[in-house]
Coordinates of N, CA, C and O in Angstrom, one line a residue:
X1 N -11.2 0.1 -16.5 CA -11.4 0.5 -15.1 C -10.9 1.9 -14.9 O -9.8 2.3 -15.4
X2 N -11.6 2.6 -14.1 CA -11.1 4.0 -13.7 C -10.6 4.3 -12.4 O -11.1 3.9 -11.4
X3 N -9.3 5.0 -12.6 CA -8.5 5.4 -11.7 C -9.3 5.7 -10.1 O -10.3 6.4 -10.1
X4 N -8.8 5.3 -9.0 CA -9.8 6.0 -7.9 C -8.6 6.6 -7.5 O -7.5 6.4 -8.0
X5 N -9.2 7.6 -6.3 CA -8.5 8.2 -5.8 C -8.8 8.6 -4.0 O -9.9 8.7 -3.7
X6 N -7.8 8.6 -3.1 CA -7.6 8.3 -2.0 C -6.8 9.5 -1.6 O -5.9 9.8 -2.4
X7 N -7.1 10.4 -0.5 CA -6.6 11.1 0.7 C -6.3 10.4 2.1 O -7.0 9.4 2.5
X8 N -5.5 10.7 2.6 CA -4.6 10.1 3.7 C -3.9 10.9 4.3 O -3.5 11.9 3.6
X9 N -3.7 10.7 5.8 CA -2.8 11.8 6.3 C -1.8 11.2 6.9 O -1.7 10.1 7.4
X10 N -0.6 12.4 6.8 CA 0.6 12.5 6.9 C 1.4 13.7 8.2 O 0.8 14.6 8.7
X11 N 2.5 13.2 8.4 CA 3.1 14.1 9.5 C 3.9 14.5 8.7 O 3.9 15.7 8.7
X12 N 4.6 14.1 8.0 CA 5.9 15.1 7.5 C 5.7 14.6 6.0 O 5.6 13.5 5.6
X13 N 5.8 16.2 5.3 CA 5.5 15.9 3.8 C 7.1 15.5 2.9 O 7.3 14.6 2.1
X14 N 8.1 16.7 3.4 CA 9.2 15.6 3.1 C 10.0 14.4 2.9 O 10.8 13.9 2.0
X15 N 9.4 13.9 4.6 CA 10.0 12.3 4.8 C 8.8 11.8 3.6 O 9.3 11.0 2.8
X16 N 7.5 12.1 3.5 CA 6.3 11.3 2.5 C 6.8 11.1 0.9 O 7.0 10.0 0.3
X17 N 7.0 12.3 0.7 CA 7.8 12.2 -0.6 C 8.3 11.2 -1.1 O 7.8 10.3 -1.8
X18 N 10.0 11.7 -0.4 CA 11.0 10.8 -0.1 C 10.4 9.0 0.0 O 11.1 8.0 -0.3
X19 N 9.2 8.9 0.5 CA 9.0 7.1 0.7 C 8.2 7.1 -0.7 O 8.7 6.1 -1.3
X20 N 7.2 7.7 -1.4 CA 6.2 7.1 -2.3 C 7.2 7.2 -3.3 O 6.9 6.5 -4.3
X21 N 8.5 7.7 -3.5 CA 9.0 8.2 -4.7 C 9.9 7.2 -4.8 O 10.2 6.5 -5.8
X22 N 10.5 7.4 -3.6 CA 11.9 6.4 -3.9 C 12.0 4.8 -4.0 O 12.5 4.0 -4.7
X23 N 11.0 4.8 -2.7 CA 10.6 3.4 -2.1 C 9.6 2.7 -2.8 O 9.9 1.5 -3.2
X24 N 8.2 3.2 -3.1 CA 7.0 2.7 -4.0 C 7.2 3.3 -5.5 O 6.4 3.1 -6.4
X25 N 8.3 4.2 -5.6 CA 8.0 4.4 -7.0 C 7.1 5.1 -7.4 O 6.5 4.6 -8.4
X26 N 6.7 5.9 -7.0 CA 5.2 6.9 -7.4 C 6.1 8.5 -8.2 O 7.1 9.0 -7.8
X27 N 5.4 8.8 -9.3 CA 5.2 9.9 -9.4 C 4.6 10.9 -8.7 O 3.7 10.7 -8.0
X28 N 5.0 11.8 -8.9 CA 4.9 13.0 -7.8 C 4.1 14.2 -9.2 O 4.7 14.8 -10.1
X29 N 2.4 14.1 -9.0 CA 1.8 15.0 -9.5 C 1.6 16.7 -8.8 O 2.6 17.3 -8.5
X30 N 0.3 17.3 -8.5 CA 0.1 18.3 -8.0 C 0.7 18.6 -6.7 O 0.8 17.4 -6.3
X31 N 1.1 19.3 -5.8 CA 1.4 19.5 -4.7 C 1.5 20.9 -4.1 O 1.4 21.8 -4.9
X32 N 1.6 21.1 -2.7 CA 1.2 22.6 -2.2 C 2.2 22.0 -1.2 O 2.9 21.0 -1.3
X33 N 2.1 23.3 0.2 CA 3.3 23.1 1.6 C 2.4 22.1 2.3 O 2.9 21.4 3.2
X34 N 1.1 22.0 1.9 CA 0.4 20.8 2.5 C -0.5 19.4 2.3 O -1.2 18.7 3.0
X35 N 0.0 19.2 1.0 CA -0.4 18.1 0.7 C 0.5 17.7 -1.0 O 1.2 18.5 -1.6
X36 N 0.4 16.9 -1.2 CA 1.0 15.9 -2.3 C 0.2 15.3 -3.0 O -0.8 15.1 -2.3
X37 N 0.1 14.7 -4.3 CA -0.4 14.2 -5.2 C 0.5 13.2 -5.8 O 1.5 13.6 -6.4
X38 N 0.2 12.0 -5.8 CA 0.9 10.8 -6.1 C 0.1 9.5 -7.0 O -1.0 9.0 -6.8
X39 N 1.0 9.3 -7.9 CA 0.5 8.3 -9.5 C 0.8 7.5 -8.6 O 2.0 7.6 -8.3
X40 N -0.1 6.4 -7.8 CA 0.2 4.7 -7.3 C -0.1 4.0 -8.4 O -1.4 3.7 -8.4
X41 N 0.6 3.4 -9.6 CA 0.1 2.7 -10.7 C -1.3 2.9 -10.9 O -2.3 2.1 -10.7
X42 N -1.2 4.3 -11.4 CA -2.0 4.5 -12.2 C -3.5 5.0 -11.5 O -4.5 5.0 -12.2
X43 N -3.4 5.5 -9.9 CA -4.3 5.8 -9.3 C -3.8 6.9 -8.2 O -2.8 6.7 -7.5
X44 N -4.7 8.3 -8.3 CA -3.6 9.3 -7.7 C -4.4 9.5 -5.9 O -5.4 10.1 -5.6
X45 N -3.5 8.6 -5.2 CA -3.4 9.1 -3.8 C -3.0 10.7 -3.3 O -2.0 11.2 -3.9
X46 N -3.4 11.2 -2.4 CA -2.8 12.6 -1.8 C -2.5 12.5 -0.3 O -3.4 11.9 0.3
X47 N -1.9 12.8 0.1 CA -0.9 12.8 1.4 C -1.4 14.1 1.9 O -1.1 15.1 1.2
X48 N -2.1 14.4 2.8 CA -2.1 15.6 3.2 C -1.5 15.8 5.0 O -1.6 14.9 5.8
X49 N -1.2 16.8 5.3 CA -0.2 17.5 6.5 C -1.3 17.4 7.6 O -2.5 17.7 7.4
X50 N -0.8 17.0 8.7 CA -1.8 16.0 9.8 C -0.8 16.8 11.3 O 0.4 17.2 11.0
X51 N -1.1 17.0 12.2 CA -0.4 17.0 13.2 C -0.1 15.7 14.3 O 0.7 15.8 15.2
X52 N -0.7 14.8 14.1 CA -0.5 13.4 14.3 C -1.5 12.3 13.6 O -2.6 12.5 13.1
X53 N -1.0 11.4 13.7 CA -1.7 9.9 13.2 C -1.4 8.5 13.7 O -0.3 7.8 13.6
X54 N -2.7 8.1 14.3 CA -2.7 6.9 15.2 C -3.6 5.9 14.5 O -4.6 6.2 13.9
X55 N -3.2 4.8 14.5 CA -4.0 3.8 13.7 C -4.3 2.1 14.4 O -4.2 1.0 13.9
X56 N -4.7 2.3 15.8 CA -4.6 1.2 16.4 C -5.3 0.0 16.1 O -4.7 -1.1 16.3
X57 N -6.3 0.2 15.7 CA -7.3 -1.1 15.5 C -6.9 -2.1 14.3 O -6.4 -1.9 13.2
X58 N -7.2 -3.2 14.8 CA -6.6 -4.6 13.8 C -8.3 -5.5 13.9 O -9.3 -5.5 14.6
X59 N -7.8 -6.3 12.8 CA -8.8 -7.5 12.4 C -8.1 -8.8 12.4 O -7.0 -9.0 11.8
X60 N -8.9 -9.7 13.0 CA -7.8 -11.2 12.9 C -8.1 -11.7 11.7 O -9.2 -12.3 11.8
X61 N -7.7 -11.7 10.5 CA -7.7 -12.1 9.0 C -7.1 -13.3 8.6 O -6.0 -13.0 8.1
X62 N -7.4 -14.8 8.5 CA -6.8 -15.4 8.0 C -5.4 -15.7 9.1 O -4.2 -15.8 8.5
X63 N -5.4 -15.8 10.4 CA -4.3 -15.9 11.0 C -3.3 -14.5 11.4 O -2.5 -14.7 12.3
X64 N -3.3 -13.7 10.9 CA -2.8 -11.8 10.9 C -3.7 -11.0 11.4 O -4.9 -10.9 11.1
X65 N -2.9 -10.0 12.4 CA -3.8 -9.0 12.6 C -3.5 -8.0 11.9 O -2.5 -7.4 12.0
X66 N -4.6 -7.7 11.0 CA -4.9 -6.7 10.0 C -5.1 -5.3 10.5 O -6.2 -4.9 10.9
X67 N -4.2 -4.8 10.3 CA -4.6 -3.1 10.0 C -5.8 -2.7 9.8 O -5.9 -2.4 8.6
X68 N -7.1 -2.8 10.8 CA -8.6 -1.7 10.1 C -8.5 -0.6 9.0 O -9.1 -0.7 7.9
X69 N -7.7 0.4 9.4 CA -7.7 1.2 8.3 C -6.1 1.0 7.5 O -5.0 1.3 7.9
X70 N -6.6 0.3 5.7 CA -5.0 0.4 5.4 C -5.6 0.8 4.1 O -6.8 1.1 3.9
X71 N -4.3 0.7 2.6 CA -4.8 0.6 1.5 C -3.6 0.5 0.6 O -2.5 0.5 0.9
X72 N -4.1 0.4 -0.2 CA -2.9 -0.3 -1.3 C -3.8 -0.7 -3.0 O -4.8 -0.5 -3.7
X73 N -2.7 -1.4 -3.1 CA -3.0 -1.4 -4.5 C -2.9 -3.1 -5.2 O -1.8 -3.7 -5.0
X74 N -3.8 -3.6 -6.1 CA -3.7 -5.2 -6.7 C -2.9 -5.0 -7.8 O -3.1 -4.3 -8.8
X75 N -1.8 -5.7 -7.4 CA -1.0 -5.8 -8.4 C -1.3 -7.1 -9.1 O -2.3 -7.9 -8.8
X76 N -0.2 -7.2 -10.3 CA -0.3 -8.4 -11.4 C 1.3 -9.1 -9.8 O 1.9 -8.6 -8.9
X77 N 1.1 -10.5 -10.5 CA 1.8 -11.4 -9.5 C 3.1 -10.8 -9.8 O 3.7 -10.5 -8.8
X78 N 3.9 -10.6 -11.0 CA 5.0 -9.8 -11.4 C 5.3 -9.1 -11.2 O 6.5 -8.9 -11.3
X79 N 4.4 -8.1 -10.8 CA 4.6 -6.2 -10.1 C 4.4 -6.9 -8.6 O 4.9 -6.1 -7.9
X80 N 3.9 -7.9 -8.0 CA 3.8 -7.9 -6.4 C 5.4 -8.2 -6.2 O 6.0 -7.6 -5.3
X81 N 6.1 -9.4 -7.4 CA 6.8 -10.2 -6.8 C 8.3 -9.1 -7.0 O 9.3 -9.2 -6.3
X82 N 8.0 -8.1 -8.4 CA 9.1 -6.7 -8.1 C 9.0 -6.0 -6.8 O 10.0 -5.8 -6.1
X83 N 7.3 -5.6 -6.5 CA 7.7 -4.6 -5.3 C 8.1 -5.2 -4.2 O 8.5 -4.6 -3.3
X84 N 7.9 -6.5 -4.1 CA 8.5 -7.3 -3.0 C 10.1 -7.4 -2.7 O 10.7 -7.4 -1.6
X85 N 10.3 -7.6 -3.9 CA 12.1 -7.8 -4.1 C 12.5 -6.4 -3.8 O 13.4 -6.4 -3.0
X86 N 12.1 -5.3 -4.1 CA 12.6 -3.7 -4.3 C 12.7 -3.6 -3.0 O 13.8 -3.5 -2.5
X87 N 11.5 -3.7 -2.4 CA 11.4 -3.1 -1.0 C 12.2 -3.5 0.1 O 12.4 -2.8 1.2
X88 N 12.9 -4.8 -0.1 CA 13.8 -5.8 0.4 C 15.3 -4.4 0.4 O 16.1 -4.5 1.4
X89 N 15.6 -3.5 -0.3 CA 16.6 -2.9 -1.0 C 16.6 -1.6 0.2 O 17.6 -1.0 0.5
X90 N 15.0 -1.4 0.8 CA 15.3 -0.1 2.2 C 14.8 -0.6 2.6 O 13.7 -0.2 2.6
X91 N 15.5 -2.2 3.6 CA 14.8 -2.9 4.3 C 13.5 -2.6 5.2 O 13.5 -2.5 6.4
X92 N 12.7 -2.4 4.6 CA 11.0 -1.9 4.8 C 10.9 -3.3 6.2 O 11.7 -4.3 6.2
X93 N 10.2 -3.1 7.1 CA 10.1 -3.7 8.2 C 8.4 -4.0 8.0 O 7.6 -3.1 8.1
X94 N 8.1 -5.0 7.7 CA 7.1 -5.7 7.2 C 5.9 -5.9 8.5 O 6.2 -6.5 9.5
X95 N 4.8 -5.4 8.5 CA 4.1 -5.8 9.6 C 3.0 -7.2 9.5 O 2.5 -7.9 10.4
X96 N 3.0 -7.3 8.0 CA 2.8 -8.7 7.8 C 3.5 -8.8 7.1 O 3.4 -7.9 6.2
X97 N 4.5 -9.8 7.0 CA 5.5 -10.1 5.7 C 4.5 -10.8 4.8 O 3.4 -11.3 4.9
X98 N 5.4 -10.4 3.5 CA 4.9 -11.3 2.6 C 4.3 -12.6 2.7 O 4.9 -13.3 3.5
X99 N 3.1 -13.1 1.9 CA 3.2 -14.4 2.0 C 1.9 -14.8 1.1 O 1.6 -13.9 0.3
X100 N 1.3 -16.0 1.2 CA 0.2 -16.4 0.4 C -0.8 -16.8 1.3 O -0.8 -17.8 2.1
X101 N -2.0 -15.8 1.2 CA -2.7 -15.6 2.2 C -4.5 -16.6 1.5 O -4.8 -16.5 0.3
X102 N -5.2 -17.4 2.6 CA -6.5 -18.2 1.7 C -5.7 -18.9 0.8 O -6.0 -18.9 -0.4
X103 N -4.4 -19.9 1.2 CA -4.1 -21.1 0.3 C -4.9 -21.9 -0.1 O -5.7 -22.3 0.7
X104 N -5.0 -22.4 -1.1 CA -5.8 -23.1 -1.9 C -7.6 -23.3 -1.4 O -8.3 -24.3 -1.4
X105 N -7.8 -21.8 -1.1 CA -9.6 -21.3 -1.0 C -9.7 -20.2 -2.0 O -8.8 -19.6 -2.6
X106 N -11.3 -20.2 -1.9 CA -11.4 -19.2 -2.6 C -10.7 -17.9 -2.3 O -10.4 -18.0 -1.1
X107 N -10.3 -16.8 -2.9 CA -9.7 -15.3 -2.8 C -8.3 -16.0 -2.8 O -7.5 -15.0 -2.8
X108 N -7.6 -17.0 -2.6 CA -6.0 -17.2 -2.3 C -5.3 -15.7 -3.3 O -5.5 -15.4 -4.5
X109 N -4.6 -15.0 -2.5 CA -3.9 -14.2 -2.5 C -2.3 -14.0 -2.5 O -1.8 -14.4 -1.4
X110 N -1.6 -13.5 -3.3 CA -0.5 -13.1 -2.3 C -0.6 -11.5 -2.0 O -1.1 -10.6 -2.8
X111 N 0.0 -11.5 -0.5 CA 0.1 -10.4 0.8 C 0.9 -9.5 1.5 O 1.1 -10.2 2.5
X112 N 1.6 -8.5 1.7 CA 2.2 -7.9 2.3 C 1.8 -7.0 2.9 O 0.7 -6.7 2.4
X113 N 2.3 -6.2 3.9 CA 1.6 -5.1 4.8 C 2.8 -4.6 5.4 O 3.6 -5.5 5.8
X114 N 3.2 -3.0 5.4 CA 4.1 -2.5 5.9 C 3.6 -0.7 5.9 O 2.8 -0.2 5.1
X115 N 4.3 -0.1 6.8 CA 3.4 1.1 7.3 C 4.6 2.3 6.5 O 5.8 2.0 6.3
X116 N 4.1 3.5 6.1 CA 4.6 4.4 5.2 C 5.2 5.2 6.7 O 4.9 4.9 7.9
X117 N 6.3 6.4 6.4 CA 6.6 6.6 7.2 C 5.7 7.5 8.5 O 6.2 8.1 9.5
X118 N 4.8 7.5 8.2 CA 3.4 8.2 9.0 C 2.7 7.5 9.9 O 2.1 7.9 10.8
X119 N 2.9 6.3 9.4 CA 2.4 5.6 10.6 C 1.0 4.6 9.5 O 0.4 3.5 9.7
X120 N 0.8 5.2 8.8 CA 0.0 4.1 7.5 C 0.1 3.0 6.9 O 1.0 2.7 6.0
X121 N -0.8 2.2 7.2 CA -0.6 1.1 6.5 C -0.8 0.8 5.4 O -1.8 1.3 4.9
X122 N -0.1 -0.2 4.5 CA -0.6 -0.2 3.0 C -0.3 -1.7 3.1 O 0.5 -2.3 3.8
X123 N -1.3 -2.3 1.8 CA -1.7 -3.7 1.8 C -1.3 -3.5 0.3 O -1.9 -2.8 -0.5
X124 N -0.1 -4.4 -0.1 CA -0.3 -4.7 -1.8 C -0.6 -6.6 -2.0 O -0.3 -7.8 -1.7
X125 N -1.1 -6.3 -2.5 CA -1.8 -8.0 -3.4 C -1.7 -8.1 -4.3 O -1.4 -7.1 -5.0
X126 N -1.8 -9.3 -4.9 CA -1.8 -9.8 -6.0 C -2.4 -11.0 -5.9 O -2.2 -11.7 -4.9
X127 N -3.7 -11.7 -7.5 CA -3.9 -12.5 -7.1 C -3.6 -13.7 -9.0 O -3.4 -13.1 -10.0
X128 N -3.6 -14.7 -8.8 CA -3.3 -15.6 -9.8 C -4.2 -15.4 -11.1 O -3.8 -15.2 -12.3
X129 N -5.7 -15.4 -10.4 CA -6.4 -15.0 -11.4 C -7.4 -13.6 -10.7 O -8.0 -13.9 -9.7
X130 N -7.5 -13.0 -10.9 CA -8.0 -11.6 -11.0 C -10.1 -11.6 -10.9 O -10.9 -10.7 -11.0
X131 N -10.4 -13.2 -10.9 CA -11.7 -13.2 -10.8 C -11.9 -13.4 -9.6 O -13.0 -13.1 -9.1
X132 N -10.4 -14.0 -8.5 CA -10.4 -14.3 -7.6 C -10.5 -12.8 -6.6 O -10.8 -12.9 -5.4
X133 N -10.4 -12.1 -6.9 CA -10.9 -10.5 -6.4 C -12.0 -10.1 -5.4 O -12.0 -9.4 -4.5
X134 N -13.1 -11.0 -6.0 CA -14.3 -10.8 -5.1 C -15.0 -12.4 -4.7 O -16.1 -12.6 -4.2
X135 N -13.8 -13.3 -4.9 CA -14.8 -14.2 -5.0 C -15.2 -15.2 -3.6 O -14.0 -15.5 -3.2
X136 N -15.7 -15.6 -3.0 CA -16.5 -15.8 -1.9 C -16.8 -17.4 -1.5 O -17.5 -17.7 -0.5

């Protein structure tokens, strides 16, 4: 599978840094005074300099209202259940806490949702079996 890549905007590139690096663990590739380049396991997101960012709209998903615009990354259940524990460490304020989202239906997942410090939301998952991805 090949890497994709994602632009996003940002208010402050320092405070951005400081969260993908410390908090998610990202490498820090190319960058300028206005944007950033970041390894999200193995897929390079960019942060770019925004003068504001509002993200109001939600979806009722499975009982949660869902962030419209979010993104993230499928982890293996082992990397969900590390970044879960890690993030617990700068107590990250969860906008959907963790949990196991579609119990025992098709797509069952596990879920978390928490907003970067820009105001972005990001969704990481993981699922048991990985066919479960698209499945319907």
């Amino acid at each position: 599978m090949r890497p994709f890549h994602l632009a996003f905007p940002v208010t402050d590139l320092d405070i951005t840094r400081s969260f993908y690096v410390d908090v998610l663990q990202c490498n820090v590739g190319r960058s300028s005074d206005r944007w950033i380049d970041f390894d999200m396991f193995g897929h390079q997101v960019v942060a770019h300099l925004v003068d504001s960012n509002d993200h109001p709209s939600t979806n009722s998903v499975d009982g949660d209202e869902v962030p419209a615009s979010h993104f993230g990354v499928i982890l293996t259940i082992d990397q969900w259940n590390q970044l879960r524990d890690h993030l617990s460490n700068f107590n990250i304020e969860f906008i959907i806490k963790p949990k196991i989202r579609f119990e025992g239906q098709p797509g069952e997942q596990a879920t978390m949702f928490f907003l970067d410090p820009s105001g972005n939301a990001l969704e990481f998952k993981a699922f048991n079996d990985d066919k479960q991805v698209f499945a319907t």
